[in-house]
Coordinates of C-alpha atoms and ligand atoms in Angstrom, one line a residue:
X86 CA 101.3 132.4 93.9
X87 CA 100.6 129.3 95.3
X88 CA 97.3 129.1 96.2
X89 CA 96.2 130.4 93.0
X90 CA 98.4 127.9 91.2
X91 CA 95.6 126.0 88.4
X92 CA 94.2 122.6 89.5
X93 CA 92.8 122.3 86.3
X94 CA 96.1 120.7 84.9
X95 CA 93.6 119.1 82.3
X96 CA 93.0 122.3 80.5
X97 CA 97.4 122.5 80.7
X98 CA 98.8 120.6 77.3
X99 CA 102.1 119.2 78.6
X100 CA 103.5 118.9 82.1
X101 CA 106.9 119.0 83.1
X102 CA 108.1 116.1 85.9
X103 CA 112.0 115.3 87.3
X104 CA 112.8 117.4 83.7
X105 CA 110.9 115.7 80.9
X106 CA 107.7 117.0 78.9
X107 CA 104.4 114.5 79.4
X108 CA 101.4 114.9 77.6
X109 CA 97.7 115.5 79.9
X110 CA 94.6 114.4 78.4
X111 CA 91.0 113.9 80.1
X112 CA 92.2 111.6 82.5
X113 CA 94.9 114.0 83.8
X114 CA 94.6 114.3 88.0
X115 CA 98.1 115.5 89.2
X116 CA 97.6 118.6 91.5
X117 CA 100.6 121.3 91.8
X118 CA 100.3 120.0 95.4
X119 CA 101.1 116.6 94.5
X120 CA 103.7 117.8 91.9
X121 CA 105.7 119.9 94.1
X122 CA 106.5 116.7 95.9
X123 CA 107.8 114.7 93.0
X124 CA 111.7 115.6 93.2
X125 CA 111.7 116.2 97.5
X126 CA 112.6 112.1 98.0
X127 CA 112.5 112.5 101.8
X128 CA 114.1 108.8 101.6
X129 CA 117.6 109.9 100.4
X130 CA 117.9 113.2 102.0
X131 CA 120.6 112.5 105.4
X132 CA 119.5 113.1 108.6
X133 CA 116.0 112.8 108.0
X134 CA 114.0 110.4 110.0
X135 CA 113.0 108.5 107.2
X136 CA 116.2 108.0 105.8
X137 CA 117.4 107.2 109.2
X138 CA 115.1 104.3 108.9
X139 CA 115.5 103.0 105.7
X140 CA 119.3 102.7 106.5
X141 CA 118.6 100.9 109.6
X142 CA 116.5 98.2 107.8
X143 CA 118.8 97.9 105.3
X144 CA 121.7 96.8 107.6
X145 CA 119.5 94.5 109.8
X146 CA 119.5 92.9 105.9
X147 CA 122.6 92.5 105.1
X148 CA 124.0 90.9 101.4
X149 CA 120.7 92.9 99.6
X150 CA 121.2 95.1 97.1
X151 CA 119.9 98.4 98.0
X152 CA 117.6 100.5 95.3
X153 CA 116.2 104.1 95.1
X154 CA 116.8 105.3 91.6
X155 CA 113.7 104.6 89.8
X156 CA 111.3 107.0 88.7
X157 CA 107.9 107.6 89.8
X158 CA 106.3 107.7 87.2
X159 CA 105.2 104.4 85.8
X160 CA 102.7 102.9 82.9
X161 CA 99.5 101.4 84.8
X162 CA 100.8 98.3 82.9
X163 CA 103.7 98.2 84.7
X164 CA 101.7 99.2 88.5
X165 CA 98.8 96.8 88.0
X166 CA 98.7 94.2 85.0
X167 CA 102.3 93.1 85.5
X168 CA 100.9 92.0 88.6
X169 CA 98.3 90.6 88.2
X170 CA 95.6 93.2 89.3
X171 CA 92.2 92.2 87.5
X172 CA 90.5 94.6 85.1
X173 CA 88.2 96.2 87.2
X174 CA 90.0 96.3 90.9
X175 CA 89.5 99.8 92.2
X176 CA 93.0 100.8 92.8
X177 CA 93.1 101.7 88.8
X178 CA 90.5 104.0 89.4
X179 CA 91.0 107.8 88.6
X180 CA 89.3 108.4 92.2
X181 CA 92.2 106.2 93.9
X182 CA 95.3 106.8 91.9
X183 CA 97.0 110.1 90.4
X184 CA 97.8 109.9 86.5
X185 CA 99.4 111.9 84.2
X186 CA 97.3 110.7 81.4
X187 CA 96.2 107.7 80.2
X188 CA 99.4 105.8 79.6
X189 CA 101.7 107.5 82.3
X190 CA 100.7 107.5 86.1
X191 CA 102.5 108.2 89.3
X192 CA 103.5 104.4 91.2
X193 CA 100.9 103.4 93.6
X194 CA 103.4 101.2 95.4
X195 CA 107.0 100.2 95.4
X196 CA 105.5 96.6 94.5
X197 CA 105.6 98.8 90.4
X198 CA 109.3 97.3 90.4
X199 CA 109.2 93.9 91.2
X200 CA 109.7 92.6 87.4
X201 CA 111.9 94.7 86.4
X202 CA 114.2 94.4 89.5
X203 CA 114.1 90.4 88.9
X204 CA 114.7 90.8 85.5
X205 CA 118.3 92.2 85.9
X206 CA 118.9 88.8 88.2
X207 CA 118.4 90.6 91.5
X208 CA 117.8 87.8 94.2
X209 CA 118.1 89.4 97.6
X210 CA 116.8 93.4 97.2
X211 CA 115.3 96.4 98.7
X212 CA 114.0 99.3 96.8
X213 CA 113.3 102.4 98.6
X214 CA 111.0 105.2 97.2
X215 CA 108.3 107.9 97.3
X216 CA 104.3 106.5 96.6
X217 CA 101.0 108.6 95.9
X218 CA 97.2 107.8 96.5
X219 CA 94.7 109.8 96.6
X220 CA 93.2 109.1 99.8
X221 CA 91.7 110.6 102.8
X222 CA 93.2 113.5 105.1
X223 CA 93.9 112.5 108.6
X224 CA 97.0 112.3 110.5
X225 CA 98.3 109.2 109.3
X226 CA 97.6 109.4 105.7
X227 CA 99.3 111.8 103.3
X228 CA 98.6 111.5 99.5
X229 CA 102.7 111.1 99.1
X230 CA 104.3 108.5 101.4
X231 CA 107.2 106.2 101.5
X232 CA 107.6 102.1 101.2
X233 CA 110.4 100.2 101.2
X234 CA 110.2 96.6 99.1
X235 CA 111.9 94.0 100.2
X236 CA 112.2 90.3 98.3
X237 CA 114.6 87.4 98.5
X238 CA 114.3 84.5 96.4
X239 CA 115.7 81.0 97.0
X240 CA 116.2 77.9 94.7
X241 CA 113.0 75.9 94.4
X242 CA 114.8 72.6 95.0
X243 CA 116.3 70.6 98.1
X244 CA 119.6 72.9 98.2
X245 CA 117.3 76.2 98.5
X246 CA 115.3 74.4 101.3
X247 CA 118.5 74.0 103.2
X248 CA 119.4 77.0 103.0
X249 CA 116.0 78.5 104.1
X250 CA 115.8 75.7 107.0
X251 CA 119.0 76.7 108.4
X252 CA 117.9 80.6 108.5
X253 CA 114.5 79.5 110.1
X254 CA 116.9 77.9 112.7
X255 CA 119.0 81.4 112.9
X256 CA 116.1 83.4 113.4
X257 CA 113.9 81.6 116.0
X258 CA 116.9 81.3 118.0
X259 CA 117.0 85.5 118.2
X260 CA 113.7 85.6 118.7
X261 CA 113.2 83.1 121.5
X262 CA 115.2 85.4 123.8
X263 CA 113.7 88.4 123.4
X264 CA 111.1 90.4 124.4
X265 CA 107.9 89.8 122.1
X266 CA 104.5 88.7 121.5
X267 CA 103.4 87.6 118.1
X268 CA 99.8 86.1 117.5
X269 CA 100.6 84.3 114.2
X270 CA 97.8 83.1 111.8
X271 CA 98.7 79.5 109.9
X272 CA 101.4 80.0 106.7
X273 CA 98.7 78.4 104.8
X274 CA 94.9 77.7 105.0
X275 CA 91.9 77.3 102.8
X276 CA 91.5 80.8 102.5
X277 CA 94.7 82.0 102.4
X278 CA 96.0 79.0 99.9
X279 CA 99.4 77.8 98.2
X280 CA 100.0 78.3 94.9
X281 CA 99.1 75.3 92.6
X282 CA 102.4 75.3 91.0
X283 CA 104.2 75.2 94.4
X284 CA 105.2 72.2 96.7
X285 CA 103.6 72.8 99.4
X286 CA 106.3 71.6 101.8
X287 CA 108.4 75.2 100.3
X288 CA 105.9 77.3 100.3
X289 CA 105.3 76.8 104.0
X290 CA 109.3 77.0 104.5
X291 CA 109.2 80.3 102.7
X292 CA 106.5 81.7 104.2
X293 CA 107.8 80.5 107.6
X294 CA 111.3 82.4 106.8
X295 CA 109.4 85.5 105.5
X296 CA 107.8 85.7 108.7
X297 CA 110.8 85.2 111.1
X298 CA 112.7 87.7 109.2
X299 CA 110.3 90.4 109.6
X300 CA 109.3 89.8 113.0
X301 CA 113.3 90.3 113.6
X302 CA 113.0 93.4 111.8
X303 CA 110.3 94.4 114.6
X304 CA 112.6 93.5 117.0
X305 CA 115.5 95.0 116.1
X306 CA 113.1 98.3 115.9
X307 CA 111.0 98.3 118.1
X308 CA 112.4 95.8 121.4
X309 CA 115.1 98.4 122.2
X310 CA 113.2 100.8 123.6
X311 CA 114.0 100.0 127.3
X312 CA 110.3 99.5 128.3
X313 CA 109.6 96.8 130.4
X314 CA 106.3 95.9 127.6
X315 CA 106.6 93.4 125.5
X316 CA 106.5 93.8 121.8
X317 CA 103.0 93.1 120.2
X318 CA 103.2 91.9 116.8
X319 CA 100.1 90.5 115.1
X320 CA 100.0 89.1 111.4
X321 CA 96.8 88.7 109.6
X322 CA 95.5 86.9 106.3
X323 CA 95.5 89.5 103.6
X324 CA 95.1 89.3 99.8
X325 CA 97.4 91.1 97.4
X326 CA 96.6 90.1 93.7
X327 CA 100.4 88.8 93.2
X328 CA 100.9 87.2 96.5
X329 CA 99.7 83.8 97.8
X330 CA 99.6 83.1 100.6
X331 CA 99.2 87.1 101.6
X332 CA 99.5 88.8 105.2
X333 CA 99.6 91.9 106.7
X334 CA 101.4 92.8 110.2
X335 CA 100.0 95.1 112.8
X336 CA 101.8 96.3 116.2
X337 CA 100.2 97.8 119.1
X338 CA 100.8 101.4 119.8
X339 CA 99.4 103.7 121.9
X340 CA 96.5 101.7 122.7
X341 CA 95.8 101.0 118.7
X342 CA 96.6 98.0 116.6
X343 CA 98.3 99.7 113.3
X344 CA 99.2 98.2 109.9
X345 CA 102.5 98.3 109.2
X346 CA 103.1 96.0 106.1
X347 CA 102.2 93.8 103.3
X348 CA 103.6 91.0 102.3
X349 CA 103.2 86.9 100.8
X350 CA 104.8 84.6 98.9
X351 CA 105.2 85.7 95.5
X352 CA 103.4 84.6 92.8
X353 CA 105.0 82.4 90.0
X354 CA 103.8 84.4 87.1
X355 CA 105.4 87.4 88.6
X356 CA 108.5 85.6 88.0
X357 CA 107.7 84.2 84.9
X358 CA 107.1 87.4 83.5
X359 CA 110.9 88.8 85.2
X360 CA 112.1 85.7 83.3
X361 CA 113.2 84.0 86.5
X362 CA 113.2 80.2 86.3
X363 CA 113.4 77.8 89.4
X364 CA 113.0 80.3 92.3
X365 CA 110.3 80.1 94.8
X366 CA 110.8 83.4 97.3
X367 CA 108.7 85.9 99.5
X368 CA 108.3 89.9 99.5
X369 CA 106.9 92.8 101.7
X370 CA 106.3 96.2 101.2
X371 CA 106.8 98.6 104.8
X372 CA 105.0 101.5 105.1
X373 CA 108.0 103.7 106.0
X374 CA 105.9 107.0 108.0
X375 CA 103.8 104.7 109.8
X376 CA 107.0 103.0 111.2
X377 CA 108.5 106.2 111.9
X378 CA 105.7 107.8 113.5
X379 CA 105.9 105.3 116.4
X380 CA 109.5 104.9 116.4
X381 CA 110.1 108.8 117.1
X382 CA 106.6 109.7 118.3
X383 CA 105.9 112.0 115.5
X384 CA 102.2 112.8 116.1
X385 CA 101.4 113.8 112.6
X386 CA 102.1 112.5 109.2
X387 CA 102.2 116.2 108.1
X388 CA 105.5 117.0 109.8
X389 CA 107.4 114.6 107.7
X390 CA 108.0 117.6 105.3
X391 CA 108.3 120.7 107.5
X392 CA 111.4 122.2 106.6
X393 CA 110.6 124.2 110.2
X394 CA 114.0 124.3 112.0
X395 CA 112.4 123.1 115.1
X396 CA 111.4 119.8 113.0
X397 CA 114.7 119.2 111.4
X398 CA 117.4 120.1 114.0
X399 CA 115.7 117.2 116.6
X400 CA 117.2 114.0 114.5
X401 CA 120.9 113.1 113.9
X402 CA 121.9 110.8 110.8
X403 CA 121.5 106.7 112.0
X404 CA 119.9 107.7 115.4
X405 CA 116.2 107.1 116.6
X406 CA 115.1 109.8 118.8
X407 CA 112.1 111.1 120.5
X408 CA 110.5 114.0 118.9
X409 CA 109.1 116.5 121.4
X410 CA 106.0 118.5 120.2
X411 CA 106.9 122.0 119.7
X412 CA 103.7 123.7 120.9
X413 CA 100.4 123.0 119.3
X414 CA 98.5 125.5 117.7
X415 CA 95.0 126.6 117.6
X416 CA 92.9 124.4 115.2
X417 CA 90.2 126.6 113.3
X418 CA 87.3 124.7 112.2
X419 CA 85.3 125.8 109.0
X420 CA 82.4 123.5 107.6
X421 CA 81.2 123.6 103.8
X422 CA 78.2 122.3 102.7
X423 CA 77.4 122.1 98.9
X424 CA 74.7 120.5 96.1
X425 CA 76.2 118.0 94.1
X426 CA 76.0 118.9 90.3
X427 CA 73.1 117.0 89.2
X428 CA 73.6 114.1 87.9
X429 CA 76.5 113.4 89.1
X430 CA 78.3 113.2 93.0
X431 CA 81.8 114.2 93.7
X432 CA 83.7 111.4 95.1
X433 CA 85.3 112.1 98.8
X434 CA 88.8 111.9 97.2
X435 CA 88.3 114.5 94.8
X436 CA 87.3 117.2 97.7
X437 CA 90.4 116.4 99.9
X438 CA 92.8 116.9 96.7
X439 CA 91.4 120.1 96.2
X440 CA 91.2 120.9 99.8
X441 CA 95.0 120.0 99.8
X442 CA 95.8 121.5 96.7
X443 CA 94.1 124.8 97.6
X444 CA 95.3 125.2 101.2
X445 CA 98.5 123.2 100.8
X446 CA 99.3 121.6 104.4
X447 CA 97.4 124.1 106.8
X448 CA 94.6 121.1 106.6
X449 CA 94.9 118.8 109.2
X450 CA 91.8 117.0 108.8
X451 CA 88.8 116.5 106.7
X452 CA 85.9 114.7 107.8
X453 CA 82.5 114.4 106.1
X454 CA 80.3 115.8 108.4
X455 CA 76.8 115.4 107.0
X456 CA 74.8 114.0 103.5
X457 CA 71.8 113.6 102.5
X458 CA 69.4 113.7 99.6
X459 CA 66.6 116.0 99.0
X460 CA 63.7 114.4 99.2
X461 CA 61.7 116.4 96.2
X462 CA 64.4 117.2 93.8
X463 CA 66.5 113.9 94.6
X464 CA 69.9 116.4 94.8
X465 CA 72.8 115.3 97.3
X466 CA 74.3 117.2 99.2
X467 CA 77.4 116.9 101.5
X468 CA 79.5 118.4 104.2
X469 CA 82.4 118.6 105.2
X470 CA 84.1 120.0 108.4
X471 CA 87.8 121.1 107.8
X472 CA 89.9 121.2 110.4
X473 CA 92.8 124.1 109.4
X474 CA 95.8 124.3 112.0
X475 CA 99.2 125.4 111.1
X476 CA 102.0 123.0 112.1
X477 CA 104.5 125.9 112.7
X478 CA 102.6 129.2 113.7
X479 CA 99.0 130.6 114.4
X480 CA 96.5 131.3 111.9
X481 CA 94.5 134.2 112.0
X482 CA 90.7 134.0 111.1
X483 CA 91.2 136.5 108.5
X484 CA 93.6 133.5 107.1
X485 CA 91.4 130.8 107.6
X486 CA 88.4 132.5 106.2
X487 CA 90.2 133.5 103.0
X488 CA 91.3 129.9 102.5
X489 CA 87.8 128.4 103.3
X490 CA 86.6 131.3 100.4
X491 CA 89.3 130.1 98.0
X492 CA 88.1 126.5 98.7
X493 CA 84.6 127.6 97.8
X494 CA 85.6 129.4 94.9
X495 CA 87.6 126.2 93.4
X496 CA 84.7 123.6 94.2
X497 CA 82.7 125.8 92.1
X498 CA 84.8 126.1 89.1
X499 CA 85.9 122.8 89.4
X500 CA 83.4 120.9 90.0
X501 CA 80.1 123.0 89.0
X502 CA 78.7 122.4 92.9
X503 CA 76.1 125.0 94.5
X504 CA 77.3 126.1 98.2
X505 CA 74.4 126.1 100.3
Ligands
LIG177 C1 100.9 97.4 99.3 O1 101.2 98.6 98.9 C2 101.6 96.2 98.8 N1 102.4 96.6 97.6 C3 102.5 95.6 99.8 C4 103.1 94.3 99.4 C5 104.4 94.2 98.9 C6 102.3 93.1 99.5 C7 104.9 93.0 98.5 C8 102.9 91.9 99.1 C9 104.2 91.8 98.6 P1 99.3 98.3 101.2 O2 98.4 99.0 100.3 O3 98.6 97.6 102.3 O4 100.1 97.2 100.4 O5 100.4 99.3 101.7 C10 101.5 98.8 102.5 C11 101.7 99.7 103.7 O6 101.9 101.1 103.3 C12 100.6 99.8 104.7 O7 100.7 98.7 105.5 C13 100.8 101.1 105.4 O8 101.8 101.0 106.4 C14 101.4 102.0 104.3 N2 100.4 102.9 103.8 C15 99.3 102.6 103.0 N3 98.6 103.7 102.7 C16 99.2 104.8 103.3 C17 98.9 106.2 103.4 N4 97.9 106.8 102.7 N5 99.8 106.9 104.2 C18 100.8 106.4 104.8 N6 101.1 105.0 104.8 C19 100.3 104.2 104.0
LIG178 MG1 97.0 97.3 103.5

């Protein structure tokens, strides 16, 4: 039954994932939740929005190699250290990311492949797959998501500048003519610098071409929509440990600036390590729900794996359409307050996996209502205001209050807390 299934994979010896036998050990943080969505790949199944969208960015590429068969699970070698992540930067953390066990974890980002896609001579590639983070619960995050990477690398010499100079020209000429406003940031600056072993002539040309390209992509997305609006784009200094210089891209929907993407210039010892000699070349890495959720209106990121009929039957293969809201249902709000073991506070992440885990997706929203610590006996406590509503038919408070007791009955076990 599945909301008795055992989050306490820890105390389970092995675990089998995609058909192969890993070992757990203290470090182990993989949910049955989490786990059931390992072989689903919402990316390669026909028809469904986000593989409608993948296919559409990969034509507006075209001459890239197109990926998607990689596993998800990874070393943290190959997710962090390979590139470049310092020692201590959170992301590694057993509150942020879901491992296995120490050595085996499941990919944070599609950035995990970068090396290893250079190293078989790719130059011109996108990779397509299913990410997890343990993360908040709200409607536009979901511990599993999709990116899609994209890179193209050019020859770090007078012949590669040509050629990225005369796809500059190609692409501002689209883009004059259309329908868009882009508040750019400089391609380089103090704090957002070239890298000392670039010229910093190329590194501007790259960045320049990086840019162009992916405000086309936004284009070719997003301006056909038949509005008389414009298209607001707006790119931002960022900092990813292997790009330099870094940016991210917001559009404005609905009122709301939204992050779409990462992306830079890539660093030379990411190359260096692929073995790739005399390149110089850019990459990004598309968050492919958040894109789809304005593209099609989907108002929750929760929908993306409803097998409900009424979900499924509204897209066609290769066509953007808008999704129309079957009815809403009744949200059922339940709050839980609890004393943290002593000595030791559980981290926000931890409660929303077990939440999830527990109730699977009848959770729309977790929000942490209240905390404070005792003034005598120096204890925290928290709480925490679910929000349960079914995406495909109305709970009943009989429901709702056995799920809110199961939750109780978990944080307990798991986590030693007193419910107050
Ligand atoms: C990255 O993951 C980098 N690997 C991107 C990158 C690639 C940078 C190549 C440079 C070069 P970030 O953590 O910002 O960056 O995530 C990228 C996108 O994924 C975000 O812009 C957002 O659209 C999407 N995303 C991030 N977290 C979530 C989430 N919990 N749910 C849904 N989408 C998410
Ligand atoms: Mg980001």
């Amino acid at each position: 039954n599945f909301y008795r299934s055992a989050v306490a994979l820890k105390n389970t010896q092995t675990l089998e994932i995609l058909g192969d036998r890993h070992p757990t050990d203290e470090i182990t943080n993989v949910t049955p939740a989490i786990l059931a969505k390992v072989p689903v790949r919402l990316h390669t199944q026909t028809g469904h929005p986000i593989s409608t969208l993948r296919s559409i960015i990969e034509s507006y590429y075209p001459g890239f190699s197109h990926i998607s068969s990689f596993s998800p699970l990874v070393t943290p070698f190959k997710n962090f250290d390979e590139l470049s992540f310092p020692k201590d930067h959170p992301g590694r953390s057993v509150t942020d990311s879901y491992y296995i066990n120490k050595n085996l974890m499941l990919r944070t980002h599609t950035s995990a492949h970068e090396v290893e896609v250079f190293s078989k001579g790719e130059d011109k590639w996108l990779l397509t797959a299913d990410v997890y983070r343990r993360d908040e619960i709200d409607s536009s995050h979901y511990p599993v998501f999709h990116q899609m990477e994209g890179a193209r690398l050019f020859s770090a010499d007078a012949s590669g500048m040509k050629e990225v100079e005369e796809d500059n020209e190609r692409l501002l000429r689209h883009l004059e003519s259309s329908n868009i406003i882009i508040e750019d940031v400089p391609h380089i600056s103090s704090s957002n610098p070239v890298q000392p072993t670039h010229d910093p002539v190329y590194s501007e040309l790259v960045a320049k071409n990086l840019k162009l390209s992916l405000n086309g992509l936004l284009l070719r997305l997003f301006g056909g929509s038949g509005s008389e609006e414009p298209l607001r784009v707006r790119w931002i200094e960022a900092y990813f440990p292997f790009t330099s210089p870094s940016f991210e891209v917001e559009i404005f929907f609905r009122g709301k600036w939204l992050e779409i993407l990462g992306c830079g210039v890539i660093l030379q010892s990411t190359l260096d390590t692929a073995n790739v000699q005399g390149r110089i070349g850019w990459a990004f890495g598309l968050g492919l729900e958040r894109i789809a959720m304005i593209l099609y209106s989907i108002p929750d990121i929760r929908l993306f794996w409803s097998t409900d009929e009424r979900f499924l039957s509204q897209f066609k293969a290769g066509e953007i359409s808008t999704f129309k809201s079957y009815s809403k249902y009744p949200s059922c709000f339940k709050d839980i307050s609890y004393w943290h073991p002593e000595g030791s506070t559980l981290h926000d992440n931890d409660f929303c996996d077990l939440v999830r885990d527990v109730v699977g997706d009848i959770v729309e929203d977790v929000k942490l209502f209240d905390s404070f610590v005792h003034p005598k006996t120096n204890r925290s406590s928290s709480t925490y205001r679910i929000n349960y509503r079914s995406m495909d038919r109305s709970l009943s408070n009989k429901e709702v209050n056995e799920l809110q007791g199961l939750v109780e009955a978990r944080l307990i076990e798991k986590f030693r807390v007193e419910i107050r």
